[in-house]
mmCIF file of C-alpha atoms and ligand atoms in Angstrom:
data_model
loop_
_atom_site.group_PDB
_atom_site.id
_atom_site.type_symbol
_atom_site.label_atom_id
_atom_site.label_comp_id
_atom_site.label_asym_id
_atom_site.label_seq_id
_atom_site.Cartn_x
_atom_site.Cartn_y
_atom_site.Cartn_z
ATOM 1 C CA UNK A 47 6.628 2.744 3.883
ATOM 2 C CA UNK A 48 5.888 -0.367 5.923
ATOM 3 C CA UNK A 49 2.548 -1.713 7.132
ATOM 4 C CA UNK A 50 2.112 -0.652 10.752
ATOM 5 C CA UNK A 51 -0.347 -1.148 13.564
ATOM 6 C CA UNK A 52 -1.538 1.582 15.895
ATOM 7 C CA UNK A 53 -3.877 1.658 18.871
ATOM 8 C CA UNK A 54 -6.894 3.919 18.924
ATOM 9 C CA UNK A 55 -9.337 4.340 21.775
ATOM 10 C CA UNK A 56 -12.710 5.966 21.152
ATOM 11 C CA UNK A 57 -13.097 7.781 24.452
ATOM 12 C CA UNK A 58 -16.083 8.086 26.885
ATOM 13 C CA UNK A 59 -17.306 11.368 25.335
ATOM 14 C CA UNK A 60 -17.599 9.674 21.921
ATOM 15 C CA UNK A 61 -19.417 6.706 23.487
ATOM 16 C CA UNK A 62 -21.872 8.906 25.411
ATOM 17 C CA UNK A 63 -22.649 11.098 22.403
ATOM 18 C CA UNK A 64 -23.337 8.092 20.165
ATOM 19 C CA UNK A 65 -20.472 9.002 17.828
ATOM 20 C CA UNK A 66 -18.791 5.580 17.672
ATOM 21 C CA UNK A 67 -20.319 4.587 14.331
ATOM 22 C CA UNK A 68 -19.467 7.893 12.631
ATOM 23 C CA UNK A 69 -15.886 7.796 13.878
ATOM 24 C CA UNK A 70 -15.442 4.171 12.760
ATOM 25 C CA UNK A 71 -16.801 5.127 9.318
ATOM 26 C CA UNK A 72 -14.207 7.920 9.019
ATOM 27 C CA UNK A 73 -11.444 5.536 10.110
ATOM 28 C CA UNK A 74 -12.459 2.886 7.542
ATOM 29 C CA UNK A 75 -12.961 5.444 4.766
ATOM 30 C CA UNK A 76 -9.400 6.621 5.450
ATOM 31 C CA UNK A 77 -8.032 3.166 4.640
ATOM 32 C CA UNK A 78 -7.440 1.718 8.104
ATOM 33 C CA UNK A 79 -8.297 -1.942 8.678
ATOM 34 C CA UNK A 80 -9.708 -2.843 12.110
ATOM 35 C CA UNK A 81 -7.665 -5.814 13.321
ATOM 36 C CA UNK A 82 -8.883 -6.122 16.946
ATOM 37 C CA UNK A 83 -11.605 -4.337 18.929
ATOM 38 C CA UNK A 84 -12.668 -4.304 22.584
ATOM 39 C CA UNK A 85 -15.436 -2.321 24.315
ATOM 40 C CA UNK A 86 -14.712 -1.921 28.018
ATOM 41 C CA UNK A 87 -14.604 0.488 30.942
ATOM 42 C CA UNK A 88 -11.230 1.527 32.348
ATOM 43 C CA UNK A 89 -10.728 1.005 36.069
ATOM 44 C CA UNK A 90 -8.920 3.775 37.959
ATOM 45 C CA UNK A 91 -5.882 1.481 38.176
ATOM 46 C CA UNK A 92 -5.809 0.623 34.456
ATOM 47 C CA UNK A 93 -6.379 4.283 33.412
ATOM 48 C CA UNK A 94 -3.528 5.373 35.679
ATOM 49 C CA UNK A 95 -1.250 2.758 34.117
ATOM 50 C CA UNK A 96 -2.286 3.515 30.518
ATOM 51 C CA UNK A 97 -1.634 7.252 30.991
ATOM 52 C CA UNK A 98 1.325 6.922 33.378
ATOM 53 C CA UNK A 99 3.564 9.201 31.244
ATOM 54 C CA UNK A 100 1.235 12.064 32.246
ATOM 55 C CA UNK A 101 1.417 11.344 35.993
ATOM 56 C CA UNK A 102 2.368 14.574 37.754
ATOM 57 C CA UNK A 103 0.925 16.925 35.114
ATOM 58 C CA UNK A 104 -1.778 19.354 36.220
ATOM 59 C CA UNK A 105 -4.409 17.721 33.999
ATOM 60 C CA UNK A 106 -3.702 14.144 35.179
ATOM 61 C CA UNK A 107 -6.497 13.897 37.775
ATOM 62 C CA UNK A 108 -9.060 15.300 35.324
ATOM 63 C CA UNK A 109 -7.826 12.967 32.596
ATOM 64 C CA UNK A 110 -8.247 9.930 34.880
ATOM 65 C CA UNK A 111 -11.726 11.005 35.983
ATOM 66 C CA UNK A 112 -12.774 11.449 32.349
ATOM 67 C CA UNK A 113 -11.150 8.176 31.223
ATOM 68 C CA UNK A 114 -13.094 6.051 33.739
ATOM 69 C CA UNK A 115 -16.364 7.956 33.243
ATOM 70 C CA UNK A 116 -17.871 5.603 30.647
ATOM 71 C CA UNK A 117 -17.130 2.811 28.211
ATOM 72 C CA UNK A 118 -14.409 3.111 25.574
ATOM 73 C CA UNK A 119 -13.751 1.219 22.357
ATOM 74 C CA UNK A 120 -10.134 0.191 21.821
ATOM 75 C CA UNK A 121 -9.146 -0.867 18.312
ATOM 76 C CA UNK A 122 -5.937 -1.995 16.674
ATOM 77 C CA UNK A 123 -5.735 -0.374 13.240
ATOM 78 C CA UNK A 124 -3.552 -1.594 10.400
ATOM 79 C CA UNK A 125 -2.383 0.369 7.355
ATOM 80 C CA UNK A 126 0.756 1.591 5.675
ATOM 81 C CA UNK A 127 2.271 4.296 7.883
ATOM 82 C CA UNK A 128 -0.643 3.786 10.322
ATOM 83 C CA UNK A 129 0.873 5.593 13.308
ATOM 84 C CA UNK A 130 1.582 8.974 11.664
ATOM 85 C CA UNK A 131 -1.444 8.752 9.369
ATOM 86 C CA UNK A 132 -3.781 8.144 12.297
ATOM 87 C CA UNK A 133 -2.271 11.063 14.245
ATOM 88 C CA UNK A 134 -3.045 13.203 11.177
ATOM 89 C CA UNK A 135 -6.632 11.901 10.883
ATOM 90 C CA UNK A 136 -7.122 12.425 14.634
ATOM 91 C CA UNK A 137 -5.988 16.084 14.647
ATOM 92 C CA UNK A 138 -4.356 18.220 17.352
ATOM 93 C CA UNK A 139 -4.823 17.305 21.033
ATOM 94 C CA UNK A 140 -7.032 20.356 21.661
ATOM 95 C CA UNK A 141 -10.216 20.045 19.540
ATOM 96 C CA UNK A 142 -10.285 23.856 19.215
ATOM 97 C CA UNK A 143 -6.912 23.704 17.438
ATOM 98 C CA UNK A 144 -7.559 20.581 15.347
ATOM 99 C CA UNK A 145 -7.713 21.016 11.564
ATOM 100 C CA UNK A 146 -11.218 20.948 10.031
ATOM 101 C CA UNK A 147 -12.257 17.461 8.965
ATOM 102 C CA UNK A 148 -10.153 15.693 11.624
ATOM 103 C CA UNK A 149 -11.850 13.401 14.144
ATOM 104 C CA UNK A 150 -11.097 15.717 17.057
ATOM 105 C CA UNK A 151 -12.391 18.799 15.198
ATOM 106 C CA UNK A 152 -15.602 16.966 14.307
ATOM 107 C CA UNK A 153 -16.288 15.016 17.488
ATOM 108 C CA UNK A 154 -14.136 16.495 20.294
ATOM 109 C CA UNK A 155 -15.491 19.229 22.542
ATOM 110 C CA UNK A 156 -13.015 20.662 25.049
ATOM 111 C CA UNK A 157 -9.999 19.073 26.747
ATOM 112 C CA UNK A 158 -9.771 16.387 27.968
ATOM 113 C CA UNK A 159 -12.833 15.445 25.863
ATOM 114 C CA UNK A 160 -11.199 14.987 22.460
ATOM 115 C CA UNK A 161 -13.034 11.813 21.364
ATOM 116 C CA UNK A 162 -10.012 9.653 20.426
ATOM 117 C CA UNK A 163 -6.596 8.393 21.425
ATOM 118 C CA UNK A 164 -3.882 7.422 18.946
ATOM 119 C CA UNK A 165 -0.427 5.952 19.637
ATOM 120 C CA UNK A 166 2.425 8.422 19.054
ATOM 121 C CA UNK A 167 5.337 6.092 18.150
ATOM 122 C CA UNK A 168 6.085 2.503 17.140
ATOM 123 C CA UNK A 169 7.346 1.664 20.626
ATOM 124 C CA UNK A 170 4.248 3.113 22.308
ATOM 125 C CA UNK A 171 1.914 1.469 19.767
ATOM 126 C CA UNK A 172 3.424 -1.918 20.611
ATOM 127 C CA UNK A 173 3.253 -1.233 24.335
ATOM 128 C CA UNK A 174 -0.351 0.035 24.258
ATOM 129 C CA UNK A 175 -1.589 -2.766 21.977
ATOM 130 C CA UNK A 176 -0.038 -5.377 24.257
ATOM 131 C CA UNK A 177 -1.459 -3.649 27.348
ATOM 132 C CA UNK A 178 -5.041 -3.770 26.047
ATOM 133 C CA UNK A 179 -5.075 -6.915 23.899
ATOM 134 C CA UNK A 180 -2.420 -9.119 25.519
ATOM 135 C CA UNK A 181 -1.840 -12.402 23.730
ATOM 136 C CA UNK A 182 -4.500 -11.628 21.071
ATOM 137 C CA UNK A 183 -2.225 -8.858 19.770
ATOM 138 C CA UNK A 184 0.204 -11.428 18.395
ATOM 139 C CA UNK A 185 -2.333 -12.836 15.905
ATOM 140 C CA UNK A 186 -0.580 -12.039 12.593
ATOM 141 C CA UNK A 187 -3.102 -10.746 10.054
ATOM 142 C CA UNK A 188 -6.842 -10.681 9.524
ATOM 143 C CA UNK A 189 -6.665 -12.204 6.044
ATOM 144 C CA UNK A 190 -4.656 -15.177 7.229
ATOM 145 C CA UNK A 191 -6.944 -15.820 10.191
ATOM 146 C CA UNK A 192 -10.101 -15.567 8.148
ATOM 147 C CA UNK A 193 -8.714 -17.969 5.569
ATOM 148 C CA UNK A 194 -7.825 -20.453 8.274
ATOM 149 C CA UNK A 195 -10.828 -20.254 10.556
ATOM 150 C CA UNK A 196 -13.840 -19.707 8.305
HETATM 151 P P1 LIG B 406 -2.520 13.210 22.589
HETATM 152 O O1 LIG B 406 -3.750 12.442 23.019
HETATM 153 O O2 LIG B 406 -2.800 14.135 21.439
HETATM 154 O O3 LIG B 406 -1.322 12.326 22.351
HETATM 155 P P2 LIG B 406 -1.332 13.920 25.149
HETATM 156 O O4 LIG B 406 -0.657 12.580 25.099
HETATM 157 O O5 LIG B 406 -0.482 15.103 25.382
HETATM 158 O O6 LIG B 406 -2.146 14.210 23.808
HETATM 159 O O7 LIG B 406 -2.446 13.912 26.284
HETATM 160 C C1 LIG B 406 -3.216 12.743 26.566
HETATM 161 C C2 LIG B 406 -4.654 13.155 26.789
HETATM 162 O O8 LIG B 406 -4.737 13.980 27.960
HETATM 163 C C3 LIG B 406 -5.244 14.027 25.683
HETATM 164 O O9 LIG B 406 -5.701 13.278 24.572
HETATM 165 C C4 LIG B 406 -6.362 14.751 26.417
HETATM 166 O O10 LIG B 406 -7.503 13.915 26.571
HETATM 167 C C5 LIG B 406 -5.730 14.993 27.779
HETATM 168 N N1 LIG B 406 -5.060 16.310 27.855
HETATM 169 C C6 LIG B 406 -3.902 16.694 27.251
HETATM 170 N N2 LIG B 406 -3.579 17.967 27.529
HETATM 171 C C7 LIG B 406 -4.559 18.431 28.350
HETATM 172 C C8 LIG B 406 -4.821 19.669 28.995
HETATM 173 N N3 LIG B 406 -4.003 20.720 28.874
HETATM 174 N N4 LIG B 406 -5.949 19.773 29.758
HETATM 175 C C9 LIG B 406 -6.788 18.728 29.914
HETATM 176 N N5 LIG B 406 -6.601 17.516 29.346
HETATM 177 C C10 LIG B 406 -5.508 17.368 28.560
HETATM 178 MG MG1 LIG B 407 -0.318 11.059 23.705
#
């Protein structure tokens, strides 16, 4: 299985509840390496674009309102099989249906407040990483950069 990168976003509910540190600890304990990170607040326009595949669904307006409601922490995570493994660590979309021990079971409350986002495919991971991190996303690997710059 190849080394992959995935995008996670720790959502406004996690930020407000002060759960960022605990979620990051779980992510690191599960073997993911944080390659890039950015704390920011979505604008209505950027939230709409990020979640455009859901435009037209009945929960879209509520999802947008929630997404812009507070700061979020976007991180690029690297690991073997990162995309599927992070989906597993994250748990089912609905926190009530997420397996015990998953991030959403532990830190989600009720939809849309499920604490984290995780990319669902290689194509979407690439697209989402580029959308949030732009040219920084092309930096090859943490080890290489550290060796060069420090
Ligand atoms: P996932 O985040 O597991 O990939 P989706 O891509 O289907 O799930 O949905 C994107 C986000 O929209 C979810 O993480 C959740 O915050 C919200 N959402 C999904 N389904 C619902 C729903 N039925 N009601 C309210 N919010 C929802
Ligand atoms: Mg999704």
